[in-house]
Short mmCIF file of C-alpha atoms and ligand atoms in Angstrom, two decimals:
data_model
loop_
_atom_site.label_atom_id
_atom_site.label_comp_id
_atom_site.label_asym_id
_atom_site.label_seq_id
_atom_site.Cartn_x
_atom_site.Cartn_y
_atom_site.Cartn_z
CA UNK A 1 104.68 129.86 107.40
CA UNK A 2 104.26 131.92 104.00
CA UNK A 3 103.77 129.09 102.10
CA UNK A 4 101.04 127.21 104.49
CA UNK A 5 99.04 130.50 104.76
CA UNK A 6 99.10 130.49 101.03
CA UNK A 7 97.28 127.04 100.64
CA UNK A 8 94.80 127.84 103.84
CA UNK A 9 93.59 131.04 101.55
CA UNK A 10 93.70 128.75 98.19
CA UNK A 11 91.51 126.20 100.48
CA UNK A 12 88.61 129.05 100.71
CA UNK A 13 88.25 129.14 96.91
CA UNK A 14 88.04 125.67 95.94
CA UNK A 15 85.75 122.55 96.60
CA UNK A 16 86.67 120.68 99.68
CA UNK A 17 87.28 117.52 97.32
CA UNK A 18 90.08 119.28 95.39
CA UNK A 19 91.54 120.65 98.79
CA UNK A 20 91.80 116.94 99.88
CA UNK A 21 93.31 115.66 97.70
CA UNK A 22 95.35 117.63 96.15
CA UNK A 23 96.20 120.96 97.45
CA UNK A 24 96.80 119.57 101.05
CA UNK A 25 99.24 117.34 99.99
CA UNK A 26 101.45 119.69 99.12
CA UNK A 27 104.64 121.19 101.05
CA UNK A 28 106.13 124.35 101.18
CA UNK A 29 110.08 124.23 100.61
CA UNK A 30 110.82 127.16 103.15
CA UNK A 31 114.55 126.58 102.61
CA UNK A 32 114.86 126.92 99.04
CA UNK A 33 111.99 129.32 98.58
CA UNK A 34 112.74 133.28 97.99
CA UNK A 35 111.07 136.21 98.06
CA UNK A 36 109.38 136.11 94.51
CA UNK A 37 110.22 132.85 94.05
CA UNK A 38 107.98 129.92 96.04
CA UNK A 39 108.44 126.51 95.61
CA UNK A 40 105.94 123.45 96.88
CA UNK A 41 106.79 120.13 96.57
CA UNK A 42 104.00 117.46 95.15
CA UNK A 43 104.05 113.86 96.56
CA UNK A 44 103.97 112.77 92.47
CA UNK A 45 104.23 114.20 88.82
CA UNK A 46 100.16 114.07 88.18
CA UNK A 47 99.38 115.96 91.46
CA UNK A 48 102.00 118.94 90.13
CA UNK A 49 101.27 118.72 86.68
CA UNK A 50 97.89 119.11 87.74
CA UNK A 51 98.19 122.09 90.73
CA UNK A 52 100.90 123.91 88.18
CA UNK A 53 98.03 124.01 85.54
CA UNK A 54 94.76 124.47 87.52
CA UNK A 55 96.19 126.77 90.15
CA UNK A 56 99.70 128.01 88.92
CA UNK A 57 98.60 131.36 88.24
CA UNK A 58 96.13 131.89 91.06
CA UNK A 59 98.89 130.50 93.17
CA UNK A 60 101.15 133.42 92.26
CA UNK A 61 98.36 136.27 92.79
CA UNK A 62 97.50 135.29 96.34
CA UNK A 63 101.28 135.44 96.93
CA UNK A 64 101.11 138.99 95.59
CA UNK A 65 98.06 139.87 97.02
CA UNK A 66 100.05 138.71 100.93
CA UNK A 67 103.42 140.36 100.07
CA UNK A 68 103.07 142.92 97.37
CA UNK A 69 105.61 140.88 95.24
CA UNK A 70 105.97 139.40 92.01
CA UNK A 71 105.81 135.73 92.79
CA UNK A 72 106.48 132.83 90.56
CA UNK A 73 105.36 129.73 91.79
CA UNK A 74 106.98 126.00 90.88
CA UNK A 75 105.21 122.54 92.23
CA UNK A 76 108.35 120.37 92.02
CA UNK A 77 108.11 116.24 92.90
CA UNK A 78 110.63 115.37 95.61
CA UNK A 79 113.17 114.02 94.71
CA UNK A 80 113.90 110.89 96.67
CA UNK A 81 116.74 109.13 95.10
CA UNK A 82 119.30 110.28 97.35
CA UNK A 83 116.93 110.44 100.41
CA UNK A 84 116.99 107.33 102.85
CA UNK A 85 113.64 105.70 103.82
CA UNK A 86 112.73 106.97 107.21
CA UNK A 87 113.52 104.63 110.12
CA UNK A 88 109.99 102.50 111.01
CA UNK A 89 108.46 103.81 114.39
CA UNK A 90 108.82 101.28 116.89
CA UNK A 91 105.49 102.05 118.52
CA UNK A 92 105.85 102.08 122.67
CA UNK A 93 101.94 100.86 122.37
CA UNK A 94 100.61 97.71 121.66
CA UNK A 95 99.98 97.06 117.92
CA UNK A 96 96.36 97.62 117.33
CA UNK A 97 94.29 94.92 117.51
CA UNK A 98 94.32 94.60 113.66
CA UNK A 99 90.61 92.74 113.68
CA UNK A 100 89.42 95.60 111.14
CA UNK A 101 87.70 93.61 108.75
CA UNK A 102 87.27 95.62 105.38
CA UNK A 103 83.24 95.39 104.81
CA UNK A 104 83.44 95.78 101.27
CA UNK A 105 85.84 92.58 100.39
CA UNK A 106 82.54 90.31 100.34
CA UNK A 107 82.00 87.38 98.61
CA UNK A 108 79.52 89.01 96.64
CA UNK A 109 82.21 91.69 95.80
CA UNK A 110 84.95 88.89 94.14
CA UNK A 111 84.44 88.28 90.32
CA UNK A 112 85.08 84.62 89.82
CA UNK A 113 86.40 83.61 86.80
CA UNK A 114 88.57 80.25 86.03
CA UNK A 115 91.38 82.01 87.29
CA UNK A 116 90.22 82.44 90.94
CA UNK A 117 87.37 80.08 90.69
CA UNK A 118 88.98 77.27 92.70
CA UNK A 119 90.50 79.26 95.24
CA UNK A 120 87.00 81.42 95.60
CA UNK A 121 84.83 77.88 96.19
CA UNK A 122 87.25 76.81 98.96
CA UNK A 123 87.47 80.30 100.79
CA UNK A 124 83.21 80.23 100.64
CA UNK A 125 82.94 76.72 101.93
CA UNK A 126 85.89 77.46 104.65
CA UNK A 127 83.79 80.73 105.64
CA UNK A 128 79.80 78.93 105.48
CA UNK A 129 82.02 75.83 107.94
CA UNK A 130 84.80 76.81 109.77
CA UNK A 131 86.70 74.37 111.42
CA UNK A 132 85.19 71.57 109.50
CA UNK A 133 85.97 71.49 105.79
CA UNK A 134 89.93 72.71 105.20
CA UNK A 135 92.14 73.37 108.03
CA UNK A 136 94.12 75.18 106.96
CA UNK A 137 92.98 77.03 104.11
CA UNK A 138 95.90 78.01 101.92
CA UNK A 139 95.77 80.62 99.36
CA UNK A 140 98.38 81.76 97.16
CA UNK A 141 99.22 83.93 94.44
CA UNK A 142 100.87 87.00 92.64
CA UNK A 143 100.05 90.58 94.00
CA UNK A 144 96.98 92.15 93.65
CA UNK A 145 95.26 89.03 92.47
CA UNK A 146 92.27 89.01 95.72
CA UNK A 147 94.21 87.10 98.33
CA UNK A 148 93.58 89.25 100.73
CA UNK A 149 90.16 90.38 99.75
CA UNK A 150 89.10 86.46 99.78
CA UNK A 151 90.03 86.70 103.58
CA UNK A 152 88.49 89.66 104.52
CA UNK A 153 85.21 87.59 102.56
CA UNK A 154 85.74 84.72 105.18
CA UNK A 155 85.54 87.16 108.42
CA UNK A 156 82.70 89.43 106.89
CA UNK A 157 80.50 86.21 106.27
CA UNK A 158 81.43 85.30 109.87
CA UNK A 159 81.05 88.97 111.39
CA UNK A 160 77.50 88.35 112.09
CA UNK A 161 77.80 84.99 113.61
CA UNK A 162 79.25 86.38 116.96
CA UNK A 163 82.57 84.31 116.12
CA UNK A 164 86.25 86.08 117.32
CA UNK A 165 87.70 86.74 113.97
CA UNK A 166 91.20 87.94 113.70
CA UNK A 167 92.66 89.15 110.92
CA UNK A 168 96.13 90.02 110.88
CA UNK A 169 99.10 90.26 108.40
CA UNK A 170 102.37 88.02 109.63
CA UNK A 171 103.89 91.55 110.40
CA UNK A 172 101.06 92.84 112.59
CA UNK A 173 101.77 89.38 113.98
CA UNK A 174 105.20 89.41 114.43
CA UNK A 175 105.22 93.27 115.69
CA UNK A 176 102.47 92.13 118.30
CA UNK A 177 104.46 89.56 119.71
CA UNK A 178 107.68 91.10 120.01
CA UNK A 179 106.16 93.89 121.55
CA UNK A 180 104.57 91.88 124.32
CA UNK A 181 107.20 89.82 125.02
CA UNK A 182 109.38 93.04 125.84
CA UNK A 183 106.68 94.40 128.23
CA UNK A 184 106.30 90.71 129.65
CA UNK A 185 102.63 90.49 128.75
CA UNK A 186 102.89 87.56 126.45
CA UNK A 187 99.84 85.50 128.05
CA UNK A 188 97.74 88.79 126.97
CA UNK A 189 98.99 87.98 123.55
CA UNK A 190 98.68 83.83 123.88
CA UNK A 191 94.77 84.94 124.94
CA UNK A 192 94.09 87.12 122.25
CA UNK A 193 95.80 84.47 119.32
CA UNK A 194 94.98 81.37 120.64
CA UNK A 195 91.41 82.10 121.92
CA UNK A 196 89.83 82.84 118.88
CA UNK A 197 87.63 81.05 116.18
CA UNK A 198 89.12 82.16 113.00
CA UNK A 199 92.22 82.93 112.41
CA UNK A 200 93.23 84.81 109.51
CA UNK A 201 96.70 85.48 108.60
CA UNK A 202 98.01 87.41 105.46
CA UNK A 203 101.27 87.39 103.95
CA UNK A 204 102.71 84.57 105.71
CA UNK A 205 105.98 84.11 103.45
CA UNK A 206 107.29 87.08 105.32
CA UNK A 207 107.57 84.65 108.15
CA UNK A 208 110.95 83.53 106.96
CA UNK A 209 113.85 84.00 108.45
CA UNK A 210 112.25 84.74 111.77
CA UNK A 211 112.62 81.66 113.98
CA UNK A 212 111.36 83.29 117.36
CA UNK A 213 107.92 84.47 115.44
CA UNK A 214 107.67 80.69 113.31
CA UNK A 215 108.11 79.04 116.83
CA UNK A 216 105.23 81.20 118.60
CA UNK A 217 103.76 80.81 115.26
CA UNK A 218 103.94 76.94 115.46
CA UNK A 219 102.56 76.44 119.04
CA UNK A 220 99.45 79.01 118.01
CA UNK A 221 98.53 76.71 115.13
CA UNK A 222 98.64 73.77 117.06
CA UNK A 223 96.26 74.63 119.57
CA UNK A 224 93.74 76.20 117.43
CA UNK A 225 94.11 73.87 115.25
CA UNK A 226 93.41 71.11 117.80
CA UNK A 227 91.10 72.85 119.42
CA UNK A 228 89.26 72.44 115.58
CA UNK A 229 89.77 76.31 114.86
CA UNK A 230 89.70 77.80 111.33
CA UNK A 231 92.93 78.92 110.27
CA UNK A 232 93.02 80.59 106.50
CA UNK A 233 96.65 81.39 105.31
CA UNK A 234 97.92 83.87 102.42
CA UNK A 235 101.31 83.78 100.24
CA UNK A 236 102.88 84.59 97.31
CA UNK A 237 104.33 81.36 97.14
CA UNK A 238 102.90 77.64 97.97
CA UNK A 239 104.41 76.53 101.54
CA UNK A 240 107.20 74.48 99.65
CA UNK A 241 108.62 77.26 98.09
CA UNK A 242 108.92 79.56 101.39
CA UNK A 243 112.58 79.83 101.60
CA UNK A 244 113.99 79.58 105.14
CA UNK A 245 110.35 78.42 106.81
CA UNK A 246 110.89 75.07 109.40
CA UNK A 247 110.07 71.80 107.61
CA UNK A 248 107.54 71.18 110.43
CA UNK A 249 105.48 74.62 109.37
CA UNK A 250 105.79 73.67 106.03
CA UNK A 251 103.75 70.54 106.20
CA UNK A 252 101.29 71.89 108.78
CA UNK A 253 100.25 74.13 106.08
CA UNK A 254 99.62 71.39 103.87
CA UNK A 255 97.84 69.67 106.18
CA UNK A 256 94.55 70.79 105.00
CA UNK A 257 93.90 72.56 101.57
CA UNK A 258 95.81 74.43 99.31
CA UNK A 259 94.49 77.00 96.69
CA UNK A 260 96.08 78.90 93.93
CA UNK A 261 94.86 81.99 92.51
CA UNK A 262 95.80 82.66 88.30
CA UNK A 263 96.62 85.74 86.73
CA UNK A 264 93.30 86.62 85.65
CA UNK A 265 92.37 86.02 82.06
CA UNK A 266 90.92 89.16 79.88
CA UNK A 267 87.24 88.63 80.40
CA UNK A 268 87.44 88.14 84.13
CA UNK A 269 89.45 91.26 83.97
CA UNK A 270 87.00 92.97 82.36
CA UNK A 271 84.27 91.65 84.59
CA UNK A 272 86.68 92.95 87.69
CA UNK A 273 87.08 96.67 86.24
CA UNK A 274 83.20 96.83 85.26
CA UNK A 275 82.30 96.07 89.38
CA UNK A 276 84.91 98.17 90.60
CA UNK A 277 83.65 101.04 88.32
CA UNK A 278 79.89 99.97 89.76
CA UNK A 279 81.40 99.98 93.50
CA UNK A 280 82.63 103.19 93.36
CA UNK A 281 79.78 104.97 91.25
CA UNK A 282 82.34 106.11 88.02
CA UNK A 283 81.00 104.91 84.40
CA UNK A 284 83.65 104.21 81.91
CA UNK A 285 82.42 103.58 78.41
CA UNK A 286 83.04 100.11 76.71
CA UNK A 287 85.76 100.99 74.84
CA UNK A 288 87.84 101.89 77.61
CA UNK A 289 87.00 98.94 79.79
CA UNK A 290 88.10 96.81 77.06
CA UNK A 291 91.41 99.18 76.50
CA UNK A 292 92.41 98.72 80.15
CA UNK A 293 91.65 95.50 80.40
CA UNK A 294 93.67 94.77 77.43
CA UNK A 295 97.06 97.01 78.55
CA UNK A 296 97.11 96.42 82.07
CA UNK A 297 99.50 94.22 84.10
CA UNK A 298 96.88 91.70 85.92
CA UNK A 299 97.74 93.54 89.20
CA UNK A 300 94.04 94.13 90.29
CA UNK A 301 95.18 97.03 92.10
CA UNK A 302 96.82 98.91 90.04
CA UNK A 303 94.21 98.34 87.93
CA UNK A 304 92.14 100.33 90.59
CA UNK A 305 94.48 102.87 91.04
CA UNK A 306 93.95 104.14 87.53
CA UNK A 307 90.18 103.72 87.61
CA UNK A 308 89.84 106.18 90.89
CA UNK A 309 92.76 108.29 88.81
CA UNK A 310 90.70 108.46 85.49
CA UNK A 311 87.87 109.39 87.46
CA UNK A 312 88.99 112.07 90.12
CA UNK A 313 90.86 113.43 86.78
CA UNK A 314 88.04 113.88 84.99
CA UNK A 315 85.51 115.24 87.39
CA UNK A 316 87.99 117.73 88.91
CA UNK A 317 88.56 119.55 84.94
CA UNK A 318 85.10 118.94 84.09
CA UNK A 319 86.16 116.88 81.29
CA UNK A 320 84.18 113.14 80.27
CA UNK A 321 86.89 110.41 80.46
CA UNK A 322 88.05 110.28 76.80
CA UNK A 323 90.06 107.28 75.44
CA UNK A 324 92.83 109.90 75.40
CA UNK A 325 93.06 110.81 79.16
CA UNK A 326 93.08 107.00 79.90
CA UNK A 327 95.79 106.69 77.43
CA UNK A 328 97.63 109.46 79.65
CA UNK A 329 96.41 108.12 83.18
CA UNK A 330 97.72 104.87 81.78
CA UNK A 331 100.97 106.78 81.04
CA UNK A 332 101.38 108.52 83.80
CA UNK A 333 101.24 105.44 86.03
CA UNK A 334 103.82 103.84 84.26
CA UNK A 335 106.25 106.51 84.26
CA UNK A 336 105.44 106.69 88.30
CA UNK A 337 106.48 103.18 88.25
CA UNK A 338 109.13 103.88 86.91
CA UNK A 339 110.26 106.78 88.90
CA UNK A 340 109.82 104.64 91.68
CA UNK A 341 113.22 102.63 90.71
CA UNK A 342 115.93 103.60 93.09
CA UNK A 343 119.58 103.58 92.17
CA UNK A 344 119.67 100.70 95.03
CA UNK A 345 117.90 98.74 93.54
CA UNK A 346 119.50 98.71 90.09
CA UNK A 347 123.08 98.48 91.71
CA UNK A 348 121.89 95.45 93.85
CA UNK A 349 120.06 93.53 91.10
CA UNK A 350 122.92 94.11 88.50
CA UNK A 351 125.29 92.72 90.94
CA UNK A 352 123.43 89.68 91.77
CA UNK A 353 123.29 89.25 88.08
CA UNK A 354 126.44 90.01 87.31
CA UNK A 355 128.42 87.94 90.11
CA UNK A 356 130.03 90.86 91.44
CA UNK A 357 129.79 93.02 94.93
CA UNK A 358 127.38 96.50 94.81
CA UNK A 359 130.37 97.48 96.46
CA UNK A 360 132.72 96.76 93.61
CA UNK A 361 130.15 98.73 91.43
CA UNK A 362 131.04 101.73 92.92
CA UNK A 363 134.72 101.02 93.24
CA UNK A 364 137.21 102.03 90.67
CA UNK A 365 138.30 98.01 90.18
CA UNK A 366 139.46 98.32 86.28
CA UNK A 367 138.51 94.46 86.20
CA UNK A 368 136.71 93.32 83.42
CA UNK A 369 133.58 91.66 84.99
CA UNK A 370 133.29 94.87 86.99
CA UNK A 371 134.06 97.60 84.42
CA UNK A 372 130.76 95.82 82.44
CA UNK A 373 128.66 95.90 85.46
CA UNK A 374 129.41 99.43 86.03
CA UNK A 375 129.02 100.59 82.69
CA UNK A 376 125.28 98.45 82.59
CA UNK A 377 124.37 100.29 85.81
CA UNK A 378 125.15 103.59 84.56
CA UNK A 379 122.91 102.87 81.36
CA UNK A 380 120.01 101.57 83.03
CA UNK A 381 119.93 104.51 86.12
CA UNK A 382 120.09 106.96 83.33
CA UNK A 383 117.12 104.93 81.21
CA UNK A 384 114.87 104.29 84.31
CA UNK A 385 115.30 106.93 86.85
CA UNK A 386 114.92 110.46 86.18
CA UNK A 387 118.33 111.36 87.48
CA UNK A 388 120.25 113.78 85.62
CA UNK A 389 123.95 112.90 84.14
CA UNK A 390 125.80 114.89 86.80
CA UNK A 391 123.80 113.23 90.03
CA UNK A 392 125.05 109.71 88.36
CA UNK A 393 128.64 111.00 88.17
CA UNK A 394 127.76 112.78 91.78
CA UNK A 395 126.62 109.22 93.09
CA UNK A 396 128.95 106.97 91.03
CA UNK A 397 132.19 109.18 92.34
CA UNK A 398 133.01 110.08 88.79
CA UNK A 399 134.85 112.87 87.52
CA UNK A 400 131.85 114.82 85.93
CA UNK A 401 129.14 114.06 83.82
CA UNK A 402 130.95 113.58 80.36
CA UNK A 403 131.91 110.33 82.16
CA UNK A 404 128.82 109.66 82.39
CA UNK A 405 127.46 110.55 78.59
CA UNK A 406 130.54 108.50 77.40
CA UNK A 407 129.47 105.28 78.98
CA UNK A 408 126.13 106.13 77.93
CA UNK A 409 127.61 106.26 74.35
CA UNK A 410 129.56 102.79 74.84
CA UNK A 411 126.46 100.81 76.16
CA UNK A 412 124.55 101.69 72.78
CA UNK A 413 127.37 100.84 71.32
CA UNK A 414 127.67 97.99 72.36
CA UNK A 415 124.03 97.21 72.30
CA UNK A 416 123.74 97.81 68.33
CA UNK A 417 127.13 95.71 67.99
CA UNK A 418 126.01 92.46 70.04
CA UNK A 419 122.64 91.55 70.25
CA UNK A 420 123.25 88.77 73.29
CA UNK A 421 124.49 91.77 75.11
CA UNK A 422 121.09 93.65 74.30
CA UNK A 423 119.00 90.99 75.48
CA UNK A 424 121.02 90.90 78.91
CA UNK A 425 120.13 94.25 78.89
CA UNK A 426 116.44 94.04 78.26
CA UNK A 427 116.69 91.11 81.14
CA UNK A 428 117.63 93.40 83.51
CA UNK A 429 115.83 96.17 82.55
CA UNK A 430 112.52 93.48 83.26
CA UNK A 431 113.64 91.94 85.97
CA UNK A 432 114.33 95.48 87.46
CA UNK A 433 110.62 96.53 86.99
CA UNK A 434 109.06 93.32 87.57
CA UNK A 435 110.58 93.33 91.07
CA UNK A 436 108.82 96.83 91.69
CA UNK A 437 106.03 95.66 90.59
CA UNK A 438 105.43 92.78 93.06
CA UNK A 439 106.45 95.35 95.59
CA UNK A 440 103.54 97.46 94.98
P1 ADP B 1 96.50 90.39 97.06
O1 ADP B 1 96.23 90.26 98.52
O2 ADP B 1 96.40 89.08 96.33
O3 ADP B 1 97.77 91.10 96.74
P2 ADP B 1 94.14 92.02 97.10
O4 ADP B 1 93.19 91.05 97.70
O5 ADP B 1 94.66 93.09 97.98
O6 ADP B 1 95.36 91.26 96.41
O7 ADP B 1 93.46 92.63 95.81
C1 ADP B 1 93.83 93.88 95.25
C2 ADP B 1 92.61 94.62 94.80
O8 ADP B 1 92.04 93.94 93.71
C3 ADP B 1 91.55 94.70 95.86
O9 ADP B 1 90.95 95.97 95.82
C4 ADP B 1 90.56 93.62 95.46
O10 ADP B 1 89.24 93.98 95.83
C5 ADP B 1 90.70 93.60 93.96
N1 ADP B 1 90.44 92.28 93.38
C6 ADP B 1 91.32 91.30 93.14
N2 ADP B 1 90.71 90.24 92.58
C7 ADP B 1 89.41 90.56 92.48
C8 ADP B 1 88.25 89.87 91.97
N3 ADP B 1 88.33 88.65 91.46
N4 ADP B 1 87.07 90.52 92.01
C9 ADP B 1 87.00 91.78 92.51
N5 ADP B 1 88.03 92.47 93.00
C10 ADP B 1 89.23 91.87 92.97
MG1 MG B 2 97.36 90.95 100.10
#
């Protein structure tokens, strides 16, 4: 393909680094691409903003230089509002063995502030003692707050103590035992979950719901657990709060200790950005520590993300990292958030809100309850996504996109007018990104 040969000749001129993360990821649009006229499409905003600027040009001459055409080049991102989430490949082998213990989520690794402190002492004494102190362990907490780096701590102090360690989410779990109870091979899977010393399970609120998994689930924990096995157990939620997980799991996971882990407050959040920065080798002045620490969410890894963004930014244009680009970087990754909002999810959160059927949303009911509903959809797929007036009317099945500007017009309207009506708004609108948030 044109557009692949393109890239391989772009790949000769430019560090490997650059290539890798950047140019590779990009993908020619054969269909909509013309003679003089090539499009690529960029997994995200930065990457084209970034390719369009570095490479635009040079882009377009290698084009010429391979057709002896005029060639203007666009990076567009996909667009993947109307595009449904590929299908999950049911894999015909056995899940892997999901053991891989990440060597650098150490103890030595976790900043421990007041936040984390309790849940930190626990994990180390579970990990020095297995078996004998807390069985189980539980941890829980909001996303990206070291859950599962605390468990990857236990099994790397453990590594070297010829113990079996297995570390598994409650998917990899879940996935593992479905697929050996197809094939008829579940005593390979009883061996391999029941005949180890540690036991370490992430994510375990995605159990519920899933009574076949919670009762192989049950019958595993009992005979490690008799058998005086570790078992160390992650969640967002305490084991109380797991909606539709059996009474009888519930209280085995209180049966030995359970651990919280806080939002972390701004100094340990400091501390956390200042090791990161020191794991990975990138020096951010003072200043910006503290204006990171002081404007980010208290999701660690997001957190992260930006770091490794300020940094591959400013070493691929040559440039120090100013309090300006982390201002943009900053930007950028909120507005990626926000892209990330999917007219689905608006429609199905408004509706929950609202009392009222996603279905009904996209009806043409003139009832009142309904007419609002639509109308606050409308406003906030316009505000948060980056869809254009006529793909609402396209995707709402209305007339044209005046429709669409009119309720646009109303909403503020009717925002200005009645401030309770504003703050439902605003509610949404939070609740909306919130949710993406912990999804992240
Ligand atoms: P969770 O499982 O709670 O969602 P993770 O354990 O995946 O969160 O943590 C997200 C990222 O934040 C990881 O890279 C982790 O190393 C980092 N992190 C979280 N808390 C700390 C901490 N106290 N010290 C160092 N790194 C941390
Ligand atoms: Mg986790």
């Amino acid at each position: 393909m044109l557009g692949n040969k393109i890239l391989l000749m772009l790949k000769e001129e430019i560090s490997q680094l650059e290539y890798e993360r950047y140019i590779k990821r990009l993908q020619y649009d054969e269909i909509h691409s013309k003679v003089d006229f090539a499009i690529f499409n960029a997994p995200n905003p930065f990457i084209a903003n970034w390719v369009k600027t570095k490479y635009g040009k040079k882009l377009s001459q290698l084009f010429e230089m391979e057709t002896g055409m005029k060639t203007e080049v666009e990076i567009r991102t996909q667009k993947q509002k109307f595009i449904k989430p590929p299908k999950p490949i049911i894999s015909e082998q056995p899940p892997s063995s999901s053991t891989k213990i990440n060597p650098t989520y150490t103890f030595e690794n976790f900043v421990v502030g007041s936040s984390n402190q309790f849940a930190y002492t626990a994990a180390y004494k579970v990990a020095e003692k297995p078996g004998k102190v807390y069985n189980p362990l539980f941890l829980y907490g909001g996303v990206g707050l070291g859950k599962t780096h605390l468990l990857h701590a236990i099994g790397n102090l453990n590594i070297k103590q010829n113990r079996i360690i297995i570390y598994a989410t409650i998917e990899q779990f879940m996935n593992d035992f479905t697929y050996h109870l197809r094939h008829k091979t579940i005593e390979k899977f009883r061996a391999k979950y029941r005949k180890c010393d540690i036991l370490l399970i992430d994510d375990i609120q995605f159990l519920s719901g899933k009574e076949g998994t919670q009762e192989e689930f049950f019958h595993t924990f009992n005979e490690l657990h008799t058998e005086g096995k570790q078992i160390v157990l992650t969640s967002d939620q305490p084991p109380q709060k797991i909606i539709g997980l059996e009474d009888r799991l519930k209280s085995r996971f209180e049966w030995g200790l359970i651990a919280d882990i806080q939002p972390p407050e701004l100094e340990t959040k400091i501390a956390i950005i200042k090791k990161k920065c020191e794991l990975n080798g990138i020096y951010l002045s003072e200043e910006i520590i503290n204006y990171l620490a002081a404007n980010m969410d208290s999701n660690i890894r997001e957190i992260e993300g930006v770091i490794l963004k300020l940094n591959a930014y400013s070493s691929l244009v040559n440039q120090q990292i100013t309090m300006e680009l982390a201002n943009n970087v900053l930007n950028e990754q909120r507005r990626e958030l926000q892209k990330d909002i999917s007219l689905k999810e608006i429609v199905d959160t408004v509706a929950i809100e609202l009392n009222v059927k996603p279905s009904e949303i996209k009806s043409k009911s003139k009832k009142r309850q309904i007419v609002k509903a639509r109308r606050i959809v409308i406003y906030l797929a316009r505000t948060l996504t980056p869809n254009s007036m006529p793909q609402l009317a396209q995707f709402f099945g209305m007339k044209d996109h005046t429709s669409v500007s009119h309720t646009m017009k109303k909403v503020k309207e009717m925002m200005e007018k009645d401030s309770s009506f504003k703050l439902e708004i605003d509610e949404l609108i939070h609740k909306i990104q919130h949710s993406r948030c912990e999804k992240l």
